[in-house]
Amino acid sequence: LSTTLSEAQKRLLRSTSLAHLGTINPDGSPQVTPIWVDVEDDRPVFNTAVGRRKERNLRRDPRVTIEMTDPDDPYSYIEIRGTAELDEEGAEDHIDFLAHKYLGVDSYPNRRASERRIKVYVTPTSVFGRVD
Amino acid sequence: LSTTLSEAQKRLLRSTSLAHLGTINPDGSPQVTPIWVDVEDDRPVFNTAVGRRKERNLRRDPRVTIEMTDPDDPYSYIEIRGTAELDEEGAEDHIDFLAHKYLGVDSYPNRRASERRIKVYVTPTSVFGRVD
């Protein structure tokens, strides 16, 4: 298994398809939630907020899986396992960037004044893909 | 949190959208794969084959999460946590049923002669949904 993303896999991560993030709950069971995603350098990047279940899961256990299907090919998908790194720096701009990419708007419409956004970088430890 | 599926949630499970299954790997990390899904009585049902990673994961730890987004509403999704029960009975007919639903074909086109299919029933333990 590769630990680097191919160009086709990066194209998929840059598309407007949703990705699906797996994290581990405190009791060891799986959590899966839809996420907006993009790629910076060679790492998938997504965004969450302090206190959300996935953010708490990631602080406790940074192991994640990001799964993404290619809407143009029902048999293609990628599964990226990796380690999450949480960063507040740039997180507010990043959620606006993702809102622009996915919704075509200038700023994230669901912002709450009390919310602290978190940008999450995923360093791949294995990349499985039927998208070459 | 509810342990039963609403009618709208069952409609989504009966649609031709892909679902996303979270299982637990032997090392405790999350696995996420796209699945074809449907619903029987009040349980989500999917199909796998003996020896696949998710099948081995499920035999070791039957806790799963099924996540599914509504393509008509980018903010809607359901997350169903539950316990998987594996059954060989009816599994061959069931993969043909799913292939018909998702691909419009009469029988599953990727069948391998050596493969033993498994039908997986998920008994919900909690249902979270922005699809009511």
PDB file of C-alpha atoms in Angstrom:
ATOM      1  CA  LEU A   1       0.000   0.000   0.000  1.00  0.00           C
ATOM      2  CA  SER A   2       1.167   3.475  -0.844  1.00  0.00           C
ATOM      3  CA  THR A   3       1.564   6.284   1.661  1.00  0.00           C
ATOM      4  CA  THR A   4       1.325   8.995  -0.976  1.00  0.00           C
ATOM      5  CA  LEU A   5      -1.594  10.310  -2.975  1.00  0.00           C
ATOM      6  CA  SER A   6      -1.600   9.994  -6.756  1.00  0.00           C
ATOM      7  CA  GLU A   7      -2.557  12.951  -8.945  1.00  0.00           C
ATOM      8  CA  ALA A   8      -5.938  11.317  -9.692  1.00  0.00           C
ATOM      9  CA  GLN A   9      -6.569  10.860  -5.978  1.00  0.00           C
ATOM     10  CA  LYS A  10      -5.692  14.506  -5.320  1.00  0.00           C
ATOM     11  CA  ARG A  11      -8.069  15.553  -8.100  1.00  0.00           C
ATOM     12  CA  LEU A  12     -10.851  13.621  -6.386  1.00  0.00           C
ATOM     13  CA  LEU A  13     -10.016  15.276  -3.035  1.00  0.00           C
ATOM     14  CA  ARG A  14     -10.168  18.681  -4.748  1.00  0.00           C
ATOM     15  CA  SER A  15     -13.557  17.929  -6.317  1.00  0.00           C
ATOM     16  CA  THR A  16     -16.897  18.857  -4.768  1.00  0.00           C
ATOM     17  CA  SER A  17     -17.726  15.306  -3.726  1.00  0.00           C
ATOM     18  CA  LEU A  18     -18.260  14.712  -0.048  1.00  0.00           C
ATOM     19  CA  ALA A  19     -15.788  12.534   1.808  1.00  0.00           C
ATOM     20  CA  HIS A  20     -16.586  10.249   4.723  1.00  0.00           C
ATOM     21  CA  LEU A  21     -14.507  10.355   7.867  1.00  0.00           C
ATOM     22  CA  GLY A  22     -14.114   7.453  10.249  1.00  0.00           C
ATOM     23  CA  THR A  23     -12.983   8.093  13.822  1.00  0.00           C
ATOM     24  CA  ILE A  24     -13.033   6.035  17.008  1.00  0.00           C
ATOM     25  CA  ASN A  25     -15.550   6.712  19.775  1.00  0.00           C
ATOM     26  CA  PRO A  26     -14.539   6.504  23.455  1.00  0.00           C
ATOM     27  CA  ASP A  27     -16.011   2.986  23.674  1.00  0.00           C
ATOM     28  CA  GLY A  28     -13.938   1.831  20.664  1.00  0.00           C
ATOM     29  CA  SER A  29     -16.855   1.778  18.237  1.00  0.00           C
ATOM     30  CA  PRO A  30     -16.659   3.501  14.837  1.00  0.00           C
ATOM     31  CA  GLN A  31     -18.013   6.954  14.045  1.00  0.00           C
ATOM     32  CA  VAL A  32     -18.572   7.981  10.415  1.00  0.00           C
ATOM     33  CA  THR A  33     -19.535  11.483   9.323  1.00  0.00           C
ATOM     34  CA  PRO A  34     -19.653  13.286   5.984  1.00  0.00           C
ATOM     35  CA  ILE A  35     -16.996  15.964   5.583  1.00  0.00           C
ATOM     36  CA  TRP A  36     -15.929  18.669   3.201  1.00  0.00           C
ATOM     37  CA  VAL A  37     -12.356  17.959   2.212  1.00  0.00           C
ATOM     38  CA  ASP A  38      -9.499  19.355   0.174  1.00  0.00           C
ATOM     39  CA  VAL A  39      -5.784  18.658  -0.157  1.00  0.00           C
ATOM     40  CA  GLU A  40      -2.769  20.776   0.809  1.00  0.00           C
ATOM     41  CA  ASP A  41       0.642  19.604  -0.253  1.00  0.00           C
ATOM     42  CA  ASP A  42       0.145  15.879   0.036  1.00  0.00           C
ATOM     43  CA  ARG A  43      -2.282  15.819   2.911  1.00  0.00           C
ATOM     44  CA  PRO A  44      -6.075  15.697   2.953  1.00  0.00           C
ATOM     45  CA  VAL A  45      -7.438  18.604   4.995  1.00  0.00           C
ATOM     46  CA  PHE A  46     -10.852  19.065   6.563  1.00  0.00           C
ATOM     47  CA  ASN A  47     -12.451  21.332   9.132  1.00  0.00           C
ATOM     48  CA  THR A  48     -14.355  20.837  12.357  1.00  0.00           C
ATOM     49  CA  ALA A  49     -15.071  22.786  15.551  1.00  0.00           C
ATOM     50  CA  VAL A  50     -13.968  22.487  19.166  1.00  0.00           C
ATOM     51  CA  GLY A  51     -16.262  20.232  21.155  1.00  0.00           C
ATOM     52  CA  ARG A  52     -17.760  18.302  18.285  1.00  0.00           C
ATOM     53  CA  ARG A  53     -17.776  14.569  18.685  1.00  0.00           C
ATOM     54  CA  LYS A  54     -15.256  13.993  15.935  1.00  0.00           C
ATOM     55  CA  GLU A  55     -12.943  16.658  17.315  1.00  0.00           C
ATOM     56  CA  ARG A  56     -13.054  15.037  20.759  1.00  0.00           C
ATOM     57  CA  ASN A  57     -12.506  11.629  19.171  1.00  0.00           C
ATOM     58  CA  LEU A  58      -9.484  12.921  17.239  1.00  0.00           C
ATOM     59  CA  ARG A  59      -7.871  14.436  20.333  1.00  0.00           C
ATOM     60  CA  ARG A  60      -8.152  11.099  22.080  1.00  0.00           C
ATOM     61  CA  ASP A  61      -7.192   8.887  19.097  1.00  0.00           C
ATOM     62  CA  PRO A  62      -5.813  10.633  15.983  1.00  0.00           C
ATOM     63  CA  ARG A  63      -6.210   7.602  13.723  1.00  0.00           C
ATOM     64  CA  VAL A  64      -8.669   8.302  10.925  1.00  0.00           C
ATOM     65  CA  THR A  65      -9.882   6.877   7.665  1.00  0.00           C
ATOM     66  CA  ILE A  66     -11.130   9.112   4.863  1.00  0.00           C
ATOM     67  CA  GLU A  67     -13.214   7.337   2.249  1.00  0.00           C
ATOM     68  CA  MET A  68     -14.355   9.018  -0.934  1.00  0.00           C
ATOM     69  CA  THR A  69     -16.166   7.728  -3.976  1.00  0.00           C
ATOM     70  CA  ASP A  70     -15.947   9.049  -7.501  1.00  0.00           C
ATOM     71  CA  PRO A  71     -19.473  10.015  -8.581  1.00  0.00           C
ATOM     72  CA  ASP A  72     -18.524   9.408 -12.213  1.00  0.00           C
ATOM     73  CA  ASP A  73     -17.476   5.811 -11.588  1.00  0.00           C
ATOM     74  CA  PRO A  74     -19.512   3.719  -9.140  1.00  0.00           C
ATOM     75  CA  TYR A  75     -16.675   1.223  -8.677  1.00  0.00           C
ATOM     76  CA  SER A  76     -13.999   3.773  -7.862  1.00  0.00           C
ATOM     77  CA  TYR A  77     -13.178   4.854  -4.378  1.00  0.00           C
ATOM     78  CA  ILE A  78     -10.245   5.766  -2.226  1.00  0.00           C
ATOM     79  CA  GLU A  79      -9.616   4.893   1.377  1.00  0.00           C
ATOM     80  CA  ILE A  80      -6.921   6.928   3.063  1.00  0.00           C
ATOM     81  CA  ARG A  81      -5.805   5.903   6.512  1.00  0.00           C
ATOM     82  CA  GLY A  82      -3.786   8.399   8.397  1.00  0.00           C
ATOM     83  CA  THR A  83      -3.026  10.417  11.466  1.00  0.00           C
ATOM     84  CA  ALA A  84      -4.862  13.641  12.209  1.00  0.00           C
ATOM     85  CA  GLU A  85      -3.163  16.817  13.337  1.00  0.00           C
ATOM     86  CA  LEU A  86      -5.399  19.606  14.668  1.00  0.00           C
ATOM     87  CA  ASP A  87      -4.576  23.256  14.165  1.00  0.00           C
ATOM     88  CA  GLU A  88      -6.537  26.404  15.006  1.00  0.00           C
ATOM     89  CA  GLU A  89      -4.328  28.537  12.781  1.00  0.00           C
ATOM     90  CA  GLY A  90      -6.069  29.403   9.541  1.00  0.00           C
ATOM     91  CA  ALA A  91      -9.112  27.384  10.507  1.00  0.00           C
ATOM     92  CA  GLU A  92     -11.594  30.263  10.057  1.00  0.00           C
ATOM     93  CA  ASP A  93     -10.345  31.095   6.579  1.00  0.00           C
ATOM     94  CA  HIS A  94     -10.269  27.400   5.746  1.00  0.00           C
ATOM     95  CA  ILE A  95     -13.976  26.822   6.514  1.00  0.00           C
ATOM     96  CA  ASP A  96     -14.805  29.780   4.252  1.00  0.00           C
ATOM     97  CA  PHE A  97     -12.605  28.263   1.556  1.00  0.00           C
ATOM     98  CA  LEU A  98     -14.452  24.934   1.861  1.00  0.00           C
ATOM     99  CA  ALA A  99     -17.862  26.663   1.864  1.00  0.00           C
ATOM    100  CA  HIS A 100     -16.850  28.434  -1.330  1.00  0.00           C
ATOM    101  CA  LYS A 101     -15.704  25.206  -2.912  1.00  0.00           C
ATOM    102  CA  TYR A 102     -18.763  23.157  -1.938  1.00  0.00           C
ATOM    103  CA  LEU A 103     -21.534  25.764  -1.871  1.00  0.00           C
ATOM    104  CA  GLY A 104     -20.186  28.555  -4.053  1.00  0.00           C
ATOM    105  CA  VAL A 105     -20.651  31.127  -1.305  1.00  0.00           C
ATOM    106  CA  ASP A 106     -18.141  33.622   0.083  1.00  0.00           C
ATOM    107  CA  SER A 107     -18.321  32.610   3.710  1.00  0.00           C
ATOM    108  CA  TYR A 108     -19.475  29.633   5.716  1.00  0.00           C
ATOM    109  CA  PRO A 109     -23.219  30.140   6.258  1.00  0.00           C
ATOM    110  CA  ASN A 110     -23.545  28.047   9.414  1.00  0.00           C
ATOM    111  CA  ARG A 111     -20.991  29.874  11.504  1.00  0.00           C
ATOM    112  CA  ARG A 112     -21.821  30.228  15.180  1.00  0.00           C
ATOM    113  CA  ALA A 113     -20.316  33.115  17.102  1.00  0.00           C
ATOM    114  CA  SER A 114     -19.320  30.854  19.983  1.00  0.00           C
ATOM    115  CA  GLU A 115     -17.628  28.272  17.766  1.00  0.00           C
ATOM    116  CA  ARG A 116     -13.876  27.795  17.465  1.00  0.00           C
ATOM    117  CA  ARG A 117     -13.014  26.175  14.151  1.00  0.00           C
ATOM    118  CA  ILE A 118     -10.252  23.602  13.816  1.00  0.00           C
ATOM    119  CA  LYS A 119      -8.354  22.707  10.664  1.00  0.00           C
ATOM    120  CA  VAL A 120      -7.372  19.057  10.490  1.00  0.00           C
ATOM    121  CA  TYR A 121      -4.447  17.779   8.418  1.00  0.00           C
ATOM    122  CA  VAL A 122      -4.245  14.057   7.737  1.00  0.00           C
ATOM    123  CA  THR A 123      -0.839  12.498   7.151  1.00  0.00           C
ATOM    124  CA  PRO A 124      -1.493   9.321   5.148  1.00  0.00           C
ATOM    125  CA  THR A 125      -0.171   6.049   6.534  1.00  0.00           C
ATOM    126  CA  SER A 126      -1.790   3.976   3.798  1.00  0.00           C
ATOM    127  CA  VAL A 127      -3.705   4.819   0.655  1.00  0.00           C
ATOM    128  CA  PHE A 128      -5.951   2.277  -0.983  1.00  0.00           C
ATOM    129  CA  GLY A 129      -7.607   3.309  -4.156  1.00  0.00           C
ATOM    130  CA  ARG A 130      -9.512   2.027  -7.066  1.00  0.00           C
ATOM    131  CA  VAL A 131      -8.873   5.548  -8.271  1.00  0.00           C
ATOM    132  CA  ASP A 132      -5.324   5.380  -9.593  1.00  0.00           C
TER     133      ASP A 132
ATOM    134  CA  LEU B   1     -31.308   9.247  20.315  1.00  0.00           C
ATOM    135  CA  SER B   2     -33.752   6.947  18.640  1.00  0.00           C
ATOM    136  CA  THR B   3     -33.184   3.257  18.034  1.00  0.00           C
ATOM    137  CA  THR B   4     -35.714   3.084  15.237  1.00  0.00           C
ATOM    138  CA  LEU B   5     -35.650   4.355  11.678  1.00  0.00           C
ATOM    139  CA  SER B   6     -38.163   6.933  10.532  1.00  0.00           C
ATOM    140  CA  GLU B   7     -40.003   6.542   7.233  1.00  0.00           C
ATOM    141  CA  ALA B   8     -37.801   9.254   5.653  1.00  0.00           C
ATOM    142  CA  GLN B   9     -34.684   7.441   6.817  1.00  0.00           C
ATOM    143  CA  LYS B  10     -35.969   4.161   5.366  1.00  0.00           C
ATOM    144  CA  ARG B  11     -36.693   5.940   2.085  1.00  0.00           C
ATOM    145  CA  LEU B  12     -33.085   7.126   1.974  1.00  0.00           C
ATOM    146  CA  LEU B  13     -31.847   3.589   2.698  1.00  0.00           C
ATOM    147  CA  ARG B  14     -34.026   2.298  -0.142  1.00  0.00           C
ATOM    148  CA  SER B  15     -32.675   4.901  -2.583  1.00  0.00           C
ATOM    149  CA  THR B  16     -29.753   4.347  -4.927  1.00  0.00           C
ATOM    150  CA  SER B  17     -27.348   6.477  -2.904  1.00  0.00           C
ATOM    151  CA  LEU B  18     -24.273   4.754  -1.603  1.00  0.00           C
ATOM    152  CA  ALA B  19     -23.880   4.337   2.140  1.00  0.00           C
ATOM    153  CA  HIS B  20     -20.614   4.375   4.055  1.00  0.00           C
ATOM    154  CA  LEU B  21     -19.814   1.651   6.544  1.00  0.00           C
ATOM    155  CA  GLY B  22     -17.481   2.087   9.483  1.00  0.00           C
ATOM    156  CA  THR B  23     -15.951  -0.974  11.123  1.00  0.00           C
ATOM    157  CA  ILE B  24     -13.050  -1.512  13.517  1.00  0.00           C
ATOM    158  CA  ASN B  25      -9.720  -2.928  12.317  1.00  0.00           C
ATOM    159  CA  PRO B  26      -7.767  -5.419  14.454  1.00  0.00           C
ATOM    160  CA  ASP B  27      -5.534  -2.589  15.725  1.00  0.00           C
ATOM    161  CA  GLY B  28      -8.571  -0.543  16.818  1.00  0.00           C
ATOM    162  CA  SER B  29      -8.355   1.966  13.959  1.00  0.00           C
ATOM    163  CA  PRO B  30     -11.403   2.822  11.836  1.00  0.00           C
ATOM    164  CA  GLN B  31     -12.175   1.312   8.432  1.00  0.00           C
ATOM    165  CA  VAL B  32     -14.671   3.046   6.114  1.00  0.00           C
ATOM    166  CA  THR B  33     -15.924   1.557   2.847  1.00  0.00           C
ATOM    167  CA  PRO B  34     -18.733   2.427   0.456  1.00  0.00           C
ATOM    168  CA  ILE B  35     -21.605  -0.069   0.481  1.00  0.00           C
ATOM    169  CA  TRP B  36     -24.804  -0.831  -1.313  1.00  0.00           C
ATOM    170  CA  VAL B  37     -27.565  -0.869   1.250  1.00  0.00           C
ATOM    171  CA  ASP B  38     -31.261  -1.499   1.630  1.00  0.00           C
ATOM    172  CA  VAL B  39     -33.663  -1.988   4.519  1.00  0.00           C
ATOM    173  CA  GLU B  40     -35.632  -5.060   5.611  1.00  0.00           C
ATOM    174  CA  ASP B  41     -38.200  -4.671   8.345  1.00  0.00           C
ATOM    175  CA  ASP B  42     -36.490  -2.058  10.449  1.00  0.00           C
ATOM    176  CA  ARG B  43     -32.907  -3.031   9.822  1.00  0.00           C
ATOM    177  CA  PRO B  44     -30.379  -1.749   7.278  1.00  0.00           C
ATOM    178  CA  VAL B  45     -29.018  -4.658   5.232  1.00  0.00           C
ATOM    179  CA  PHE B  46     -25.873  -4.865   3.127  1.00  0.00           C
ATOM    180  CA  ASN B  47     -23.787  -7.583   1.506  1.00  0.00           C
ATOM    181  CA  THR B  48     -20.161  -8.648   1.649  1.00  0.00           C
ATOM    182  CA  ALA B  49     -18.134 -11.804   1.049  1.00  0.00           C
ATOM    183  CA  VAL B  50     -16.241 -14.210   3.278  1.00  0.00           C
ATOM    184  CA  GLY B  51     -12.653 -13.149   3.817  1.00  0.00           C
ATOM    185  CA  ARG B  52     -13.045  -9.482   2.983  1.00  0.00           C
ATOM    186  CA  ARG B  53     -11.565  -7.091   5.455  1.00  0.00           C
ATOM    187  CA  LYS B  54     -14.915  -5.747   6.588  1.00  0.00           C
ATOM    188  CA  GLU B  55     -16.301  -9.256   7.000  1.00  0.00           C
ATOM    189  CA  ARG B  56     -13.335 -10.229   9.174  1.00  0.00           C
ATOM    190  CA  ASN B  57     -13.694  -6.987  11.118  1.00  0.00           C
ATOM    191  CA  LEU B  58     -17.392  -7.674  11.724  1.00  0.00           C
ATOM    192  CA  ARG B  59     -16.784 -11.207  12.994  1.00  0.00           C
ATOM    193  CA  ARG B  60     -14.315  -9.842  15.518  1.00  0.00           C
ATOM    194  CA  ASP B  61     -16.281  -6.720  16.503  1.00  0.00           C
ATOM    195  CA  PRO B  62     -19.888  -6.448  15.266  1.00  0.00           C
ATOM    196  CA  ARG B  63     -20.230  -2.752  16.101  1.00  0.00           C
ATOM    197  CA  VAL B  64     -20.802  -0.692  12.966  1.00  0.00           C
ATOM    198  CA  THR B  65     -21.821   2.748  11.851  1.00  0.00           C
ATOM    199  CA  ILE B  66     -23.675   3.346   8.607  1.00  0.00           C
ATOM    200  CA  GLU B  67     -23.568   6.910   7.345  1.00  0.00           C
ATOM    201  CA  MET B  68     -25.569   8.090   4.382  1.00  0.00           C
ATOM    202  CA  THR B  69     -26.091  11.503   2.862  1.00  0.00           C
ATOM    203  CA  ASP B  70     -29.096  12.708   0.935  1.00  0.00           C
ATOM    204  CA  PRO B  71     -27.891  13.847  -2.495  1.00  0.00           C
ATOM    205  CA  ASP B  72     -30.838  16.254  -2.745  1.00  0.00           C
ATOM    206  CA  ASP B  73     -29.910  18.058   0.457  1.00  0.00           C
ATOM    207  CA  PRO B  74     -26.243  18.649   1.243  1.00  0.00           C
ATOM    208  CA  TYR B  75     -26.949  19.219   4.945  1.00  0.00           C
ATOM    209  CA  SER B  76     -28.921  16.041   5.483  1.00  0.00           C
ATOM    210  CA  TYR B  77     -27.386  12.821   6.604  1.00  0.00           C
ATOM    211  CA  ILE B  78     -28.094   9.867   8.805  1.00  0.00           C
ATOM    212  CA  GLU B  79     -25.711   8.033  11.065  1.00  0.00           C
ATOM    213  CA  ILE B  80     -26.933   4.662  12.254  1.00  0.00           C
ATOM    214  CA  ARG B  81     -24.939   2.870  14.894  1.00  0.00           C
ATOM    215  CA  GLY B  82     -25.728  -0.742  15.391  1.00  0.00           C
ATOM    216  CA  THR B  83     -24.747  -4.339  15.727  1.00  0.00           C
ATOM    217  CA  ALA B  84     -24.090  -6.504  12.691  1.00  0.00           C
ATOM    218  CA  GLU B  85     -25.431 -10.016  12.271  1.00  0.00           C
ATOM    219  CA  LEU B  86     -23.958 -12.095   9.445  1.00  0.00           C
ATOM    220  CA  ASP B  87     -26.014 -14.631   7.528  1.00  0.00           C
ATOM    221  CA  GLU B  88     -25.189 -16.758   4.500  1.00  0.00           C
ATOM    222  CA  GLU B  89     -28.850 -17.577   3.908  1.00  0.00           C
ATOM    223  CA  GLY B  90     -30.252 -15.610   1.012  1.00  0.00           C
ATOM    224  CA  ALA B  91     -26.939 -13.803   0.498  1.00  0.00           C
ATOM    225  CA  GLU B  92     -26.592 -14.757  -3.188  1.00  0.00           C
ATOM    226  CA  ASP B  93     -30.082 -13.557  -4.071  1.00  0.00           C
ATOM    227  CA  HIS B  94     -29.502 -10.444  -1.997  1.00  0.00           C
ATOM    228  CA  ILE B  95     -26.396  -9.329  -3.918  1.00  0.00           C
ATOM    229  CA  ASP B  96     -28.376  -9.731  -7.153  1.00  0.00           C
ATOM    230  CA  PHE B  97     -31.172  -7.671  -5.625  1.00  0.00           C
ATOM    231  CA  LEU B  98     -28.697  -4.911  -4.718  1.00  0.00           C
ATOM    232  CA  ALA B  99     -27.057  -5.041  -8.168  1.00  0.00           C
ATOM    233  CA  HIS B 100     -30.496  -4.618  -9.691  1.00  0.00           C
ATOM    234  CA  LYS B 101     -31.288  -1.702  -7.447  1.00  0.00           C
ATOM    235  CA  TYR B 102     -27.968   0.122  -7.924  1.00  0.00           C
ATOM    236  CA  LEU B 103     -26.981  -0.874 -11.463  1.00  0.00           C
ATOM    237  CA  GLY B 104     -30.260  -1.913 -13.052  1.00  0.00           C
ATOM    238  CA  VAL B 105     -28.882  -5.325 -14.025  1.00  0.00           C
ATOM    239  CA  ASP B 106     -30.354  -8.758 -13.355  1.00  0.00           C
ATOM    240  CA  SER B 107     -27.407 -10.268 -11.573  1.00  0.00           C
ATOM    241  CA  TYR B 108     -24.306  -9.050  -9.781  1.00  0.00           C
ATOM    242  CA  PRO B 109     -21.685  -8.552 -12.510  1.00  0.00           C
ATOM    243  CA  ASN B 110     -18.605  -8.944 -10.287  1.00  0.00           C
ATOM    244  CA  ARG B 111     -19.401 -12.374  -8.926  1.00  0.00           C
ATOM    245  CA  ARG B 112     -16.427 -14.686  -8.432  1.00  0.00           C
ATOM    246  CA  ALA B 113     -17.009 -18.434  -8.519  1.00  0.00           C
ATOM    247  CA  SER B 114     -14.920 -18.941  -5.384  1.00  0.00           C
ATOM    248  CA  GLU B 115     -16.717 -16.271  -3.393  1.00  0.00           C
ATOM    249  CA  ARG B 116     -19.190 -16.942  -0.580  1.00  0.00           C
ATOM    250  CA  ARG B 117     -21.517 -13.991  -0.150  1.00  0.00           C
ATOM    251  CA  ILE B 118     -22.718 -12.832   3.253  1.00  0.00           C
ATOM    252  CA  LYS B 119     -25.834 -10.830   4.031  1.00  0.00           C
ATOM    253  CA  VAL B 120     -25.401  -8.449   6.935  1.00  0.00           C
ATOM    254  CA  TYR B 121     -28.318  -7.183   9.046  1.00  0.00           C
ATOM    255  CA  VAL B 122     -27.722  -4.182  11.279  1.00  0.00           C
ATOM    256  CA  THR B 123     -29.819  -3.807  14.412  1.00  0.00           C
ATOM    257  CA  PRO B 124     -29.758  -0.095  15.246  1.00  0.00           C
ATOM    258  CA  THR B 125     -28.613   0.924  18.710  1.00  0.00           C
ATOM    259  CA  SER B 126     -28.782   4.646  17.924  1.00  0.00           C
ATOM    260  CA  VAL B 127     -30.006   6.630  14.960  1.00  0.00           C
ATOM    261  CA  PHE B 128     -28.863  10.181  14.408  1.00  0.00           C
ATOM    262  CA  GLY B 129     -30.346  11.971  11.495  1.00  0.00           C
ATOM    263  CA  ARG B 130     -30.718  15.325   9.955  1.00  0.00           C
ATOM    264  CA  VAL B 131     -33.104  13.390   7.757  1.00  0.00           C
ATOM    265  CA  ASP B 132     -36.250  13.143   9.863  1.00  0.00           C
TER     266      ASP B 132
END
